[in-house]
Amino acid sequence: MAATTLVTVLIPTLLRPYVDGRSEVSMNLPGPGDVSSLLDSLGEGRPLLEQRIREETGALRRYVNIYVDGEDVRRLDGLGTAVPAGATVMIIQSVAGG
Amino acid sequence: MQTPGTTVLAIGTKKGLWLASSPDRETWTLSEPKFLMEEIPSVGIDTRGGRTRLFAGRMSWHFGPCIAHSDDLGETWTEPQEGSLRFGADEGVSLERIWQIQPDAEHRPGVVWAGCQPISVWKSTDHGETFELNRGLWDHPHRSEWGAGFGGAAAHTVLPSPADETLHVAMSTGGVYRSDDGGTSWQPRNKGISAYFMPDPNPEFGQCVHKVARDAVDPDRLFAQNHHGVYTSTDRGDSWQSIAEGLPADFGFVMLAHPHRSGTAWVIPLKADGERIPPDGHLQVHRTDDGGATWEACDAGLPQAEYNAVLRDAACVDTAETPGVYFGTRGGTVYASADEGRTFREVARNLPDVLSVRAAVVPA
């Protein structure tokens, strides 16, 4: 049986309507993965949530930030950043707008 | 909930959507904001088929654009689970903004058009639930040469003809294109419209047309407000003639046509490209009743001094027997006229920049 990776995803207030109002989602990923595969799993059955995080091209939206265990994935390997077992993944809207 | 006969005014701003309603178009009640902190560059009201569907083209700076619709006059809003309007992964681009939501004619009740950024036109055949990219325009050989106005590279005007399969779009900056076959193929239709900012001021395409309106009685007659220049066409856009004489300025964003009477149109001039305020700070709506031969200045009820611009979709007419005229400024004031634009009264003030307004009488 393949090992699974348990991670916790923290959801910002504006996106909680897409996860039944929850502030965090615990997910069992099928083995070691990266941010991209985590978002694939998170977006499964939740296409509107997926669309608000990534563009049609698959790119992370410019003003959406993702942190894996406190590290900004844009300073690591972007959507290819590894997500280890037990990680806490934060999705946060950046400081922008006026 | 409004009663039949109520006029509903949807006001899209830079920080949310407000709805105003009035039993007589004189006194107005303003709602609390919807979609607070999202830009609403486009709104639509579809009253075909005996029901009222509101549309909001939303744009969250964080979470992107989408179209939502409401069938209860804005109380609740719906977005299809898969999203209503999305580029395919193969296109290599992402939707940036919905600039126009345009219900088609009465006899095509399920059809709704959307004009978007990047420059693209989309068609819905299910009352605006889902939209399909118009391949004819998207694959047009000119597309790589279309430019971006200051606001972005957008198809901001979609004008289906009630008479036949003719469809016009206007884009910044590509000019006017026409399809004679319902959107399968497209040809530029800018002869006579100046593009003073280009080396050749009379190119086949590339004009910065700000807004186009279609005459309700004579669908071959069009009116255009250009980036400097006000024009009309009587041959479906094959050729354009200037009708700017008599106006205080030929710059502006707004062009409205009367919903029932031929030859009547309204513009709201701004002084110039480099001075985007009402001429001398004097906000006036200008109206023609003779196809642009002469213009009448209308400012009753408008402020003596107003330095904010009125953007391209921040003005509209309703379809009442004596139509109302509505517009909002970038300073967040919204005005309504119940007498075809001759006198105005304030509907709201101190809203965020008004980007889009649409009004309709809710059918009984």
Short mmCIF file of C-alpha atoms in Angstrom, two decimals, chain A residues 14-57:
data_model
loop_
_atom_site.label_atom_id
_atom_site.label_comp_id
_atom_site.label_asym_id
_atom_site.label_seq_id
_atom_site.Cartn_x
_atom_site.Cartn_y
_atom_site.Cartn_z
CA LEU A 14 -12.54 34.92 1.22
CA LEU A 15 -12.10 31.36 -0.05
CA ARG A 16 -13.84 29.57 2.83
CA PRO A 17 -17.24 29.53 1.08
CA TYR A 18 -15.70 27.01 -1.33
CA VAL A 19 -14.72 24.59 1.46
CA ASP A 20 -17.96 24.63 3.43
CA GLY A 21 -16.81 27.57 5.52
CA ARG A 22 -13.81 25.76 7.01
CA SER A 23 -10.64 27.63 7.92
CA GLU A 24 -8.46 24.58 7.32
CA VAL A 25 -8.63 21.41 5.34
CA SER A 26 -6.70 18.26 6.24
CA MET A 27 -5.79 16.23 3.21
CA ASN A 28 -4.29 12.85 2.58
CA LEU A 29 -2.22 13.09 -0.57
CA PRO A 30 -1.23 9.92 -2.43
CA GLY A 31 2.46 9.94 -1.58
CA PRO A 32 5.02 12.77 -1.59
CA GLY A 33 3.94 15.62 -3.78
CA ASP A 34 4.40 19.24 -4.61
CA VAL A 35 2.24 22.36 -4.42
CA SER A 36 0.85 21.72 -7.86
CA SER A 37 -0.41 18.25 -7.01
CA LEU A 38 -1.72 19.52 -3.69
CA LEU A 39 -3.75 22.17 -5.51
CA ASP A 40 -4.99 19.52 -7.94
CA SER A 41 -6.29 17.48 -5.03
CA LEU A 42 -7.68 20.48 -3.20
CA GLY A 43 -9.49 21.62 -6.35
CA GLU A 44 -10.98 18.22 -7.06
CA GLY A 45 -14.74 18.71 -6.91
CA ARG A 46 -14.16 22.38 -6.15
CA PRO A 47 -13.50 23.95 -9.57
CA LEU A 48 -14.37 27.47 -8.46
CA LEU A 49 -11.82 27.26 -5.65
CA GLU A 50 -9.24 26.07 -8.15
CA GLN A 51 -10.03 28.95 -10.51
CA ARG A 52 -9.52 31.50 -7.78
CA ILE A 53 -6.06 30.21 -6.95
CA ARG A 54 -4.65 29.39 -10.40
CA GLU A 55 -5.23 30.93 -13.82
CA GLU A 56 -6.30 28.94 -16.87
CA THR A 57 -2.64 28.65 -17.82
#
